[in-house]
Short mmCIF file of C-alpha atoms in Angstrom, two decimals:
data_model
loop_
_atom_site.label_atom_id
_atom_site.label_comp_id
_atom_site.label_asym_id
_atom_site.label_seq_id
_atom_site.Cartn_x
_atom_site.Cartn_y
_atom_site.Cartn_z
CA MET I 1 167.73 4.85 -65.60
CA PRO I 2 167.02 4.59 -62.09
CA ARG I 3 164.76 1.62 -61.15
CA VAL I 4 161.27 2.27 -60.07
CA ALA I 5 160.11 0.76 -56.67
CA SER I 6 157.63 -2.15 -57.14
CA HIS I 7 155.56 -0.88 -54.27
CA ALA I 8 155.25 2.71 -55.06
CA SER I 9 153.57 4.70 -57.34
CA VAL I 10 155.65 7.42 -59.26
CA THR I 11 152.82 9.80 -59.94
CA ALA I 12 152.31 12.79 -57.91
CA THR I 13 149.84 12.14 -54.59
CA PRO I 14 146.65 13.73 -54.93
CA PRO I 15 145.96 16.02 -51.69
CA MET I 16 143.90 14.50 -49.32
CA SER I 17 140.02 15.84 -48.58
CA ASP I 18 139.26 17.07 -45.03
CA ASP I 19 136.89 14.10 -44.58
CA GLU I 20 139.99 11.89 -45.59
CA ILE I 21 142.23 13.62 -43.41
CA GLU I 22 139.99 13.36 -40.53
CA SER I 23 138.83 9.83 -41.10
CA ARG I 24 142.68 8.56 -41.12
CA HIS I 25 143.39 10.56 -37.95
CA LEU I 26 139.99 8.37 -36.70
CA ALA I 27 141.69 4.94 -37.78
CA MET I 28 145.00 5.94 -35.48
CA LEU I 29 143.02 7.13 -32.72
CA GLN I 30 141.04 3.95 -32.82
CA VAL I 31 143.88 1.52 -32.42
CA CYS I 32 145.88 3.39 -30.18
CA ASP I 33 142.37 3.66 -27.84
CA SER I 34 143.03 1.84 -24.39
CA VAL I 35 139.56 0.32 -25.21
CA PHE I 36 141.30 -1.34 -28.19
CA PRO I 37 141.60 -5.12 -27.22
CA ILE I 38 144.74 -6.24 -27.65
CA GLY I 39 145.74 -6.52 -24.00
CA ALA I 40 148.22 -3.07 -23.24
CA PHE I 41 145.86 -2.78 -20.15
CA ALA I 42 147.40 -5.70 -19.03
CA LEU I 43 150.82 -4.19 -18.94
CA SER I 44 152.68 -1.83 -17.09
CA ASN I 45 156.30 -2.51 -18.69
CA GLY I 46 158.34 -2.80 -15.57
CA MET I 47 156.65 0.40 -13.43
CA GLU I 48 154.79 -2.04 -11.12
CA THR I 49 158.61 -2.67 -9.69
CA PHE I 50 159.21 0.80 -9.38
CA VAL I 51 156.21 1.02 -7.50
CA GLN I 52 156.77 -1.92 -4.76
CA ARG I 53 160.22 -0.45 -4.36
CA ASP I 54 159.18 2.48 -2.98
CA PHE I 55 160.06 4.85 -6.03
CA LEU I 56 156.70 6.01 -7.24
CA ARG I 57 154.59 7.05 -4.08
CA LYS I 58 152.80 10.49 -5.02
CA GLY I 59 152.33 12.30 -8.38
CA PRO I 60 155.35 14.17 -8.39
CA ASP I 61 157.15 10.93 -8.58
CA PHE I 62 155.05 9.69 -11.38
CA GLU I 63 155.61 13.37 -13.53
CA GLN I 64 159.37 12.55 -12.92
CA TYR I 65 158.73 8.84 -13.90
CA LEU I 66 157.07 9.91 -17.49
CA LYS I 67 159.79 12.80 -18.06
CA ASN I 68 162.11 9.97 -17.97
CA TYR I 69 160.22 7.73 -19.77
CA LEU I 70 159.79 10.26 -22.44
CA GLU I 71 163.28 10.47 -22.67
CA VAL I 72 163.94 7.09 -23.21
CA ALA I 73 161.25 5.93 -25.87
CA PRO I 74 162.60 7.67 -28.88
CA TYR I 75 165.27 5.33 -28.55
CA LYS I 76 162.58 2.19 -27.97
CA GLU I 77 158.77 1.83 -28.84
CA ILE I 78 158.40 5.43 -30.55
CA GLY I 79 161.69 5.19 -32.56
CA GLN I 80 160.98 1.57 -33.68
CA MET I 81 157.20 2.61 -34.81
CA VAL I 82 158.90 5.75 -36.27
CA ILE I 83 161.56 4.07 -38.28
CA ALA I 84 159.44 1.49 -39.31
CA GLY I 85 156.69 3.72 -40.80
CA LYS I 86 159.23 5.27 -42.73
CA TYR I 87 160.79 2.25 -44.31
CA ALA I 88 157.34 2.00 -45.54
CA GLN I 89 156.93 5.22 -47.24
CA ASP I 90 159.99 4.82 -48.46
CA ALA I 91 159.22 5.07 -52.38
CA ARG I 92 163.15 3.91 -53.52
CA LEU I 93 162.76 0.38 -51.59
CA SER I 94 161.27 -2.48 -53.33
CA ALA I 95 158.88 -4.77 -51.88
CA LYS I 96 161.99 -7.08 -51.67
CA GLY I 97 163.82 -4.51 -49.85
CA LEU I 98 161.18 -3.63 -47.53
CA GLU I 99 160.76 -7.25 -46.19
CA ARG I 100 164.87 -7.23 -45.80
CA ARG I 101 164.42 -3.43 -44.00
CA LEU I 102 161.52 -4.99 -41.59
CA THR I 103 163.28 -8.00 -40.64
CA GLU I 104 166.57 -6.78 -39.52
CA LEU I 105 164.08 -3.95 -37.79
CA ASP I 106 162.39 -6.85 -35.96
CA GLU I 107 165.38 -9.16 -35.25
CA LEU I 108 167.08 -5.99 -33.77
CA ALA I 109 164.22 -4.32 -31.68
CA SER I 110 163.32 -8.05 -30.47
CA ALA I 111 167.30 -8.39 -29.04
CA LEU I 112 167.19 -4.99 -27.66
CA GLN I 113 164.25 -5.85 -25.24
CA SER I 114 165.74 -7.85 -22.17
CA ALA I 115 162.81 -8.46 -20.74
CA ARG I 116 161.08 -11.39 -21.71
CA GLU I 117 157.61 -10.39 -19.97
CA ILE I 118 157.75 -7.22 -22.46
CA ARG I 119 158.70 -8.73 -25.46
CA GLU I 120 156.42 -11.51 -24.93
CA GLY I 121 153.67 -8.94 -24.48
CA SER I 122 154.51 -6.67 -27.36
CA GLU I 123 154.28 -10.15 -29.68
CA ARG I 124 150.53 -11.19 -28.42
CA MET I 125 149.85 -7.20 -29.11
CA CYS I 126 150.87 -7.39 -32.38
CA ALA I 127 149.15 -10.64 -33.12
CA ARG I 128 145.84 -9.07 -31.96
CA LEU I 129 146.42 -6.08 -33.48
CA ILE I 130 147.02 -7.92 -36.97
CA LYS I 131 144.10 -10.25 -36.51
CA LEU I 132 141.86 -6.93 -35.24
CA VAL I 133 143.15 -5.16 -38.79
CA ASP I 134 142.20 -7.76 -40.91
CA LYS I 135 138.67 -8.32 -39.40
CA MET I 136 138.11 -4.49 -39.80
CA ASP I 137 139.38 -3.94 -43.26
CA ALA I 138 137.26 -7.29 -44.85
CA GLY I 139 134.21 -5.30 -42.97
CA GLN I 140 134.99 -2.28 -44.68
CA SER I 141 135.41 -3.96 -47.85
CA ALA I 142 132.01 -5.42 -48.03
CA GLY I 143 130.87 -2.48 -46.77
CA ASN I 144 132.00 -0.30 -49.43
CA ALA I 145 130.87 -2.31 -52.22
CA GLY I 146 131.39 -0.51 -55.35
CA ASN I 147 133.25 2.21 -54.07
CA VAL I 148 137.12 3.22 -54.73
CA ARG I 149 139.31 4.17 -51.93
CA SER I 150 142.57 5.70 -51.68
CA ASP I 151 145.46 4.27 -49.74
CA ALA I 152 147.61 6.07 -47.61
CA ALA I 153 150.13 6.77 -50.85
CA GLY I 154 147.02 8.32 -52.64
CA ARG I 155 146.80 4.23 -55.13
CA ASN I 156 143.42 3.45 -55.68
CA THR I 157 142.22 0.16 -54.35
CA HIS I 158 139.15 -1.64 -55.23
CA PRO I 159 136.57 -3.23 -52.88
CA ASP I 160 137.42 -6.65 -55.03
CA ASP I 161 140.51 -6.65 -53.52
CA ALA I 162 139.08 -7.26 -49.67
CA GLY I 163 141.00 -7.74 -46.69
CA ILE I 164 144.13 -6.68 -45.17
CA GLU I 165 146.35 -7.74 -48.23
CA SER I 166 145.00 -4.47 -50.17
CA ARG I 167 143.89 -2.08 -47.46
CA SER I 168 146.86 -2.50 -44.95
CA PRO I 169 149.46 -3.76 -47.40
CA HIS I 170 152.49 -2.94 -45.57
CA LEU I 171 151.04 -4.56 -42.08
CA SER I 172 150.07 -7.45 -44.48
CA THR I 173 153.54 -7.79 -45.90
CA TYR I 174 154.80 -7.67 -41.50
CA ARG I 175 152.21 -10.56 -41.09
CA SER I 176 153.87 -12.93 -44.04
CA LEU I 177 156.94 -12.09 -42.69
CA ILE I 178 155.54 -13.52 -38.94
CA ALA I 179 153.98 -16.37 -40.42
CA ALA I 180 156.94 -17.58 -42.33
CA GLY I 181 158.92 -17.16 -39.37
CA ARG I 182 160.89 -14.61 -40.68
CA CYS I 183 159.84 -12.14 -37.70
CA ARG I 184 158.95 -12.28 -34.64
CA GLY I 185 156.25 -9.98 -34.23
CA LEU I 186 156.65 -6.42 -32.36
CA HIS I 187 153.56 -4.44 -31.50
CA SER I 188 155.29 -1.22 -31.99
CA ILE I 189 156.53 -1.87 -35.67
CA ALA I 190 153.21 -2.87 -36.57
CA MET I 191 152.28 0.52 -35.63
CA GLY I 192 154.66 1.85 -37.33
CA LEU I 193 153.27 -0.20 -40.39
CA TYR I 194 149.52 0.59 -39.87
CA ALA I 195 150.40 4.46 -39.95
CA ALA I 196 151.85 4.18 -43.18
CA ASP I 197 148.71 2.60 -44.80
CA HIS I 198 146.33 4.51 -42.78
CA ALA I 199 147.18 8.15 -41.16
CA ALA I 200 147.22 11.37 -42.95
CA SER I 201 150.62 11.64 -41.52
CA LEU I 202 153.41 9.68 -39.73
CA ARG I 203 154.30 12.15 -37.23
CA SER I 204 150.76 12.89 -36.28
CA ALA I 205 150.23 9.48 -35.87
CA ALA I 206 153.33 8.72 -34.05
CA VAL I 207 152.33 11.34 -31.20
CA THR I 208 149.05 9.54 -31.08
CA TYR I 209 151.04 6.51 -30.54
CA GLY I 210 153.54 7.92 -28.10
CA TYR I 211 150.33 9.08 -26.32
CA SER I 212 148.52 5.71 -26.12
CA LEU I 213 151.90 4.93 -24.25
CA ILE I 214 151.94 7.17 -21.44
CA SER I 215 148.03 7.04 -21.10
CA ALA I 216 148.40 3.03 -20.41
CA LEU I 217 151.02 4.28 -17.74
CA THR I 218 148.89 6.68 -16.67
CA MET I 219 145.91 4.26 -15.81
CA CYS I 220 148.00 1.89 -14.44
CA ALA I 221 149.76 4.14 -11.89
CA ALA I 222 146.45 5.11 -11.03
CA LYS I 223 145.80 1.03 -9.98
CA ALA I 224 149.44 0.42 -8.59
CA ILE I 225 150.73 3.55 -6.63
CA PRO I 226 147.63 4.30 -6.39
CA LEU I 227 147.18 7.79 -7.88
CA SER I 228 143.92 9.99 -7.80
CA GLN I 229 142.64 9.98 -11.31
CA PHE I 230 143.14 14.29 -10.83
CA ALA I 231 146.97 13.70 -10.35
CA GLY I 232 147.29 11.29 -12.87
CA GLN I 233 145.74 13.54 -15.46
CA VAL I 234 147.67 16.52 -14.78
CA ALA I 235 150.89 14.38 -15.22
CA LEU I 236 149.84 13.17 -18.31
CA HIS I 237 148.74 16.35 -19.32
CA ASP I 238 152.38 18.11 -18.15
CA SER I 239 153.70 15.39 -20.23
CA PHE I 240 152.77 16.49 -23.83
CA PRO I 241 155.67 18.88 -24.71
CA ASN I 242 158.11 15.86 -23.82
CA LEU I 243 155.92 13.73 -25.94
CA VAL I 244 156.24 15.82 -29.02
CA HIS I 245 159.96 16.51 -28.13
CA ALA I 246 160.50 12.61 -28.45
CA VAL I 247 158.70 12.25 -31.55
CA ASP I 248 161.22 14.71 -33.15
CA VAL I 249 163.88 12.96 -31.61
CA ALA I 250 162.61 9.88 -33.04
CA PHE I 251 162.16 10.99 -36.32
CA THR I 252 166.45 11.81 -36.24
CA LEU I 253 167.22 8.32 -35.57
CA LYS I 254 168.68 5.78 -37.50
CA PRO I 255 168.30 1.78 -36.18
CA ASP I 256 171.79 2.06 -35.08
CA ASP I 257 170.83 4.53 -32.51
CA LEU I 258 168.14 2.00 -30.95
CA GLY I 259 168.37 0.81 -27.70
CA ILE I 260 171.20 3.43 -26.77
CA SER I 261 169.76 3.99 -23.16
CA GLY I 262 167.30 2.79 -20.63
CA ALA I 263 169.06 0.10 -19.20
CA TYR I 264 167.45 0.98 -15.62
CA LEU I 265 164.13 0.64 -17.29
CA ASP I 266 164.58 -2.83 -18.57
CA ILE I 267 166.27 -3.71 -15.23
CA ALA I 268 162.70 -3.01 -13.60
CA ALA I 269 160.86 -5.02 -16.17
CA MET I 270 162.95 -8.28 -15.38
CA GLN I 271 163.01 -7.62 -11.95
CA HIS I 272 158.99 -7.72 -12.39
CA GLU I 273 159.19 -11.64 -13.54
CA THR I 274 160.04 -12.17 -9.67
CA LEU I 275 157.79 -10.18 -7.94
CA TYR I 276 156.06 -11.78 -5.19
CA SER I 277 152.64 -10.06 -6.07
CA ARG I 278 151.81 -8.52 -9.45
CA LEU I 279 148.47 -6.43 -10.68
CA TYR I 280 150.18 -6.35 -14.33
CA MET I 281 152.05 -8.98 -16.88
CA SER I 282 154.79 -6.96 -17.08
#
């Protein structure tokens, strides 16, 4: 008889109502919003180096930069986010099996991130995300006392089990691994686990997460190049097909595929550490 995963339900998942789908979509929009206070606005991920090297000077340059960035993103942040989300949704994994996979993914993704500023920035964003989600989950439990809520797998959780442990169980697992020193804690992995806990669709969540990445780059470009808001938004809009393609590529990848491209972006991020003057922390 096959072993039943301890953290997954074997019953058929009931269909979500339209209101539930929209609520889950809003949950992803909130954590991906540029005003969500985790510090993403302070990071250019090496783009500022390209500006100071005169590679980014006007709108067409930034359009090409976004195109090149999205060619690499499936093998970096978007790929890490998707793989973490797929692990969390895999009913074949036991709780211990999930912990092992997350530990391996965290170790691999950390090792692949050569630039210290980006790695440390991701760790800070992860810590702030978990702290905020814990506060939001606790507040939601208090506000919904007496109600029953379904989690992303269709299982019912009760408000008596307040906080991140019941409402964001996979993210809570990652928090425990970080606290135990088994994981460093990366924002992309935390976002994948949050999506598994809250999003209606992992693919839709990955697109929303990817949009948050290129939207943040657009805001950085507007200040650093400087680029007009009009030109930035046009470049952002034109990148949407490439973003969707990047997410589709990410869903085909395995952990061994991560980090296979984008060396020059990593070099630019490392060179950022020694720039004479800087607007951004990475």
